[in-house]
Amino acid sequence: GRAIAIEETANPPNPHLLATYYNNLGLLYDNSHHYREALSSYKKALAVIEKLQPINHQLLATCCSNIGAAYHEMGQTAEELP
């Protein structure tokens, strides 16, 4: 929420912080069993991470793992993924 809104309007925004905030928000949703919202936050984090130069591989791996876990919690298998 609020931290994301503040960071998005910062001049210039810090993409590492923004990706971390989105990922952390996803974790909150995940822990509350709101997996669709978690997945949305993780995907926003991933979009930010993919634009980083150089890419933060640790953050990328964490985010991808969280996306996979959210799909798993929703009962989706690899064959069903987009």
Short mmCIF file of N, CA and C in Angstrom, two decimals:
data_model
loop_
_atom_site.label_atom_id
_atom_site.label_comp_id
_atom_site.label_asym_id
_atom_site.label_seq_id
_atom_site.Cartn_x
_atom_site.Cartn_y
_atom_site.Cartn_z
N GLY A 1 0.60 -1.13 0.00
CA GLY A 1 0.00 0.00 0.00
C GLY A 1 0.70 1.31 0.00
N ARG A 2 0.76 1.92 1.15
CA ARG A 2 1.22 3.31 1.25
C ARG A 2 2.68 3.46 0.85
N ALA A 3 3.53 2.54 1.26
CA ALA A 3 4.95 2.62 0.91
C ALA A 3 5.14 2.55 -0.60
N ILE A 4 4.34 1.72 -1.26
CA ILE A 4 4.43 1.61 -2.71
C ILE A 4 4.02 2.92 -3.36
N ALA A 5 2.93 3.51 -2.91
CA ALA A 5 2.46 4.77 -3.48
C ALA A 5 3.51 5.87 -3.31
N ILE A 6 4.13 5.92 -2.15
CA ILE A 6 5.17 6.92 -1.91
C ILE A 6 6.36 6.68 -2.83
N GLU A 7 6.80 5.45 -2.93
CA GLU A 7 7.97 5.15 -3.76
C GLU A 7 7.70 5.39 -5.23
N GLU A 8 6.48 5.10 -5.69
CA GLU A 8 6.15 5.32 -7.11
C GLU A 8 6.18 6.80 -7.48
N THR A 9 5.92 7.67 -6.50
CA THR A 9 5.92 9.11 -6.79
C THR A 9 7.25 9.78 -6.46
N ALA A 10 8.20 9.03 -5.89
CA ALA A 10 9.51 9.58 -5.59
C ALA A 10 10.20 9.98 -6.89
N ASN A 11 11.06 10.97 -6.79
CA ASN A 11 11.74 11.44 -7.98
C ASN A 11 13.24 11.38 -7.76
N PRO A 12 13.96 10.45 -8.29
CA PRO A 12 13.46 9.30 -9.04
C PRO A 12 13.10 8.14 -8.10
N PRO A 13 12.18 7.29 -8.52
CA PRO A 13 11.84 6.13 -7.69
C PRO A 13 13.03 5.16 -7.63
N ASN A 14 13.13 4.43 -6.54
CA ASN A 14 14.18 3.43 -6.38
C ASN A 14 13.57 2.08 -6.78
N PRO A 15 13.93 1.55 -7.95
CA PRO A 15 13.30 0.31 -8.41
C PRO A 15 13.57 -0.90 -7.50
N HIS A 16 14.74 -0.94 -6.86
CA HIS A 16 15.02 -2.04 -5.94
C HIS A 16 14.04 -2.03 -4.77
N LEU A 17 13.81 -0.84 -4.22
CA LEU A 17 12.86 -0.73 -3.11
C LEU A 17 11.45 -1.05 -3.58
N LEU A 18 11.07 -0.54 -4.74
CA LEU A 18 9.72 -0.78 -5.26
C LEU A 18 9.48 -2.27 -5.46
N ALA A 19 10.43 -2.97 -6.04
CA ALA A 19 10.29 -4.42 -6.25
C ALA A 19 10.19 -5.14 -4.90
N THR A 20 10.99 -4.71 -3.95
CA THR A 20 10.95 -5.33 -2.61
C THR A 20 9.61 -5.08 -1.95
N TYR A 21 9.08 -3.86 -2.08
CA TYR A 21 7.78 -3.55 -1.49
C TYR A 21 6.68 -4.40 -2.10
N TYR A 22 6.68 -4.52 -3.44
CA TYR A 22 5.67 -5.37 -4.09
C TYR A 22 5.80 -6.82 -3.64
N ASN A 23 7.02 -7.31 -3.55
CA ASN A 23 7.23 -8.68 -3.12
C ASN A 23 6.75 -8.87 -1.67
N ASN A 24 7.07 -7.93 -0.81
CA ASN A 24 6.64 -8.03 0.59
C ASN A 24 5.12 -7.95 0.72
N LEU A 25 4.49 -7.11 -0.10
CA LEU A 25 3.03 -7.05 -0.09
C LEU A 25 2.45 -8.40 -0.52
N GLY A 26 3.07 -9.01 -1.52
CA GLY A 26 2.65 -10.34 -1.94
C GLY A 26 2.76 -11.35 -0.82
N LEU A 27 3.83 -11.26 -0.05
CA LEU A 27 3.99 -12.18 1.09
C LEU A 27 2.88 -11.99 2.11
N LEU A 28 2.48 -10.74 2.35
CA LEU A 28 1.37 -10.48 3.28
C LEU A 28 0.08 -11.12 2.78
N TYR A 29 -0.20 -10.93 1.49
CA TYR A 29 -1.40 -11.56 0.91
C TYR A 29 -1.29 -13.08 0.99
N ASP A 30 -0.12 -13.60 0.66
CA ASP A 30 0.10 -15.05 0.68
C ASP A 30 -0.15 -15.61 2.07
N ASN A 31 0.38 -14.96 3.09
CA ASN A 31 0.19 -15.43 4.46
C ASN A 31 -1.25 -15.32 4.93
N SER A 32 -2.04 -14.47 4.25
CA SER A 32 -3.46 -14.32 4.58
C SER A 32 -4.33 -15.19 3.68
N HIS A 33 -3.69 -16.05 2.88
CA HIS A 33 -4.39 -16.97 1.97
C HIS A 33 -5.16 -16.24 0.88
N HIS A 34 -4.70 -15.06 0.49
CA HIS A 34 -5.26 -14.31 -0.64
C HIS A 34 -4.29 -14.46 -1.81
N TYR A 35 -4.31 -15.64 -2.42
CA TYR A 35 -3.28 -16.00 -3.38
C TYR A 35 -3.36 -15.23 -4.68
N ARG A 36 -4.52 -14.88 -5.15
CA ARG A 36 -4.63 -14.09 -6.39
C ARG A 36 -4.02 -12.70 -6.21
N GLU A 37 -4.29 -12.08 -5.06
CA GLU A 37 -3.71 -10.78 -4.77
C GLU A 37 -2.19 -10.89 -4.61
N ALA A 38 -1.76 -11.99 -3.97
CA ALA A 38 -0.32 -12.23 -3.81
C ALA A 38 0.34 -12.36 -5.18
N LEU A 39 -0.28 -13.14 -6.05
CA LEU A 39 0.26 -13.35 -7.39
C LEU A 39 0.36 -12.02 -8.14
N SER A 40 -0.65 -11.19 -8.04
CA SER A 40 -0.62 -9.88 -8.69
C SER A 40 0.55 -9.04 -8.19
N SER A 41 0.78 -9.02 -6.89
CA SER A 41 1.90 -8.26 -6.32
C SER A 41 3.24 -8.84 -6.76
N TYR A 42 3.35 -10.16 -6.76
CA TYR A 42 4.60 -10.79 -7.20
C TYR A 42 4.90 -10.48 -8.67
N LYS A 43 3.86 -10.47 -9.49
CA LYS A 43 4.06 -10.17 -10.92
C LYS A 43 4.47 -8.71 -11.11
N LYS A 44 3.94 -7.81 -10.30
CA LYS A 44 4.38 -6.41 -10.37
C LYS A 44 5.84 -6.30 -9.96
N ALA A 45 6.23 -7.03 -8.93
CA ALA A 45 7.63 -7.05 -8.50
C ALA A 45 8.51 -7.57 -9.63
N LEU A 46 8.08 -8.65 -10.27
CA LEU A 46 8.84 -9.24 -11.36
C LEU A 46 9.03 -8.26 -12.51
N ALA A 47 7.98 -7.52 -12.85
CA ALA A 47 8.07 -6.53 -13.93
C ALA A 47 9.11 -5.46 -13.62
N VAL A 48 9.17 -5.04 -12.37
CA VAL A 48 10.17 -4.05 -11.96
C VAL A 48 11.57 -4.67 -12.00
N ILE A 49 11.70 -5.88 -11.47
CA ILE A 49 12.99 -6.56 -11.40
C ILE A 49 13.58 -6.77 -12.79
N GLU A 50 12.74 -7.15 -13.75
CA GLU A 50 13.22 -7.44 -15.10
C GLU A 50 13.78 -6.20 -15.79
N LYS A 51 13.43 -5.01 -15.31
CA LYS A 51 13.94 -3.77 -15.90
C LYS A 51 15.23 -3.28 -15.23
N LEU A 52 15.62 -3.91 -14.11
CA LEU A 52 16.82 -3.49 -13.40
C LEU A 52 18.07 -3.79 -14.21
N GLN A 53 19.01 -2.87 -14.18
CA GLN A 53 20.31 -3.07 -14.81
C GLN A 53 21.39 -2.76 -13.81
N PRO A 54 22.18 -3.66 -13.37
CA PRO A 54 22.09 -5.09 -13.68
C PRO A 54 20.95 -5.74 -12.88
N ILE A 55 20.48 -6.85 -13.39
CA ILE A 55 19.39 -7.57 -12.73
C ILE A 55 19.89 -8.09 -11.38
N ASN A 56 19.05 -7.93 -10.38
CA ASN A 56 19.33 -8.47 -9.05
C ASN A 56 18.86 -9.93 -9.06
N HIS A 57 19.79 -10.85 -9.27
CA HIS A 57 19.43 -12.26 -9.46
C HIS A 57 18.81 -12.88 -8.21
N GLN A 58 19.23 -12.45 -7.05
CA GLN A 58 18.65 -12.98 -5.81
C GLN A 58 17.19 -12.56 -5.69
N LEU A 59 16.89 -11.31 -5.97
CA LEU A 59 15.52 -10.83 -5.92
C LEU A 59 14.68 -11.48 -7.01
N LEU A 60 15.26 -11.67 -8.19
CA LEU A 60 14.56 -12.34 -9.29
C LEU A 60 14.20 -13.77 -8.91
N ALA A 61 15.15 -14.51 -8.33
CA ALA A 61 14.90 -15.89 -7.94
C ALA A 61 13.83 -15.97 -6.85
N THR A 62 13.91 -15.07 -5.88
CA THR A 62 12.91 -15.05 -4.80
C THR A 62 11.53 -14.79 -5.36
N CYS A 63 11.42 -13.82 -6.25
CA CYS A 63 10.13 -13.46 -6.82
C CYS A 63 9.55 -14.62 -7.64
N CYS A 64 10.39 -15.24 -8.47
CA CYS A 64 9.91 -16.37 -9.28
C CYS A 64 9.47 -17.53 -8.40
N SER A 65 10.20 -17.77 -7.33
CA SER A 65 9.81 -18.82 -6.39
C SER A 65 8.47 -18.50 -5.75
N ASN A 66 8.27 -17.24 -5.37
CA ASN A 66 7.00 -16.84 -4.77
C ASN A 66 5.84 -16.97 -5.75
N ILE A 67 6.08 -16.66 -7.01
CA ILE A 67 5.04 -16.81 -8.04
C ILE A 67 4.67 -18.29 -8.16
N GLY A 68 5.67 -19.15 -8.21
CA GLY A 68 5.40 -20.59 -8.29
C GLY A 68 4.64 -21.10 -7.09
N ALA A 69 5.00 -20.63 -5.91
CA ALA A 69 4.31 -21.05 -4.69
C ALA A 69 2.86 -20.59 -4.69
N ALA A 70 2.60 -19.38 -5.18
CA ALA A 70 1.23 -18.88 -5.23
C ALA A 70 0.39 -19.72 -6.19
N TYR A 71 0.95 -20.04 -7.36
CA TYR A 71 0.23 -20.92 -8.29
C TYR A 71 -0.03 -22.28 -7.64
N HIS A 72 0.94 -22.80 -6.95
CA HIS A 72 0.78 -24.09 -6.27
C HIS A 72 -0.35 -24.03 -5.24
N GLU A 73 -0.38 -22.96 -4.46
CA GLU A 73 -1.43 -22.81 -3.44
C GLU A 73 -2.81 -22.69 -4.07
N MET A 74 -2.86 -22.19 -5.30
CA MET A 74 -4.15 -22.08 -6.00
C MET A 74 -4.50 -23.39 -6.71
N GLY A 75 -3.61 -24.37 -6.61
CA GLY A 75 -3.89 -25.68 -7.18
C GLY A 75 -3.59 -25.78 -8.66
N GLN A 76 -2.81 -24.85 -9.20
CA GLN A 76 -2.48 -24.91 -10.62
C GLN A 76 -1.18 -25.66 -10.83
N THR A 77 -1.18 -26.51 -11.84
CA THR A 77 0.03 -27.25 -12.19
C THR A 77 0.76 -26.53 -13.31
N ALA A 78 1.97 -26.96 -13.59
CA ALA A 78 2.79 -26.32 -14.63
C ALA A 78 2.07 -26.36 -15.99
N GLU A 79 1.34 -27.42 -16.26
CA GLU A 79 0.65 -27.54 -17.53
C GLU A 79 -0.46 -26.51 -17.69
N GLU A 80 -0.99 -26.03 -16.57
CA GLU A 80 -2.10 -25.07 -16.62
C GLU A 80 -1.62 -23.62 -16.67
N LEU A 81 -0.34 -23.40 -16.45
CA LEU A 81 0.16 -22.02 -16.36
C LEU A 81 0.14 -21.34 -17.72
N PRO A 82 -0.08 -20.00 -17.69
CA PRO A 82 -0.09 -19.26 -18.96
C PRO A 82 1.27 -19.22 -19.59
#
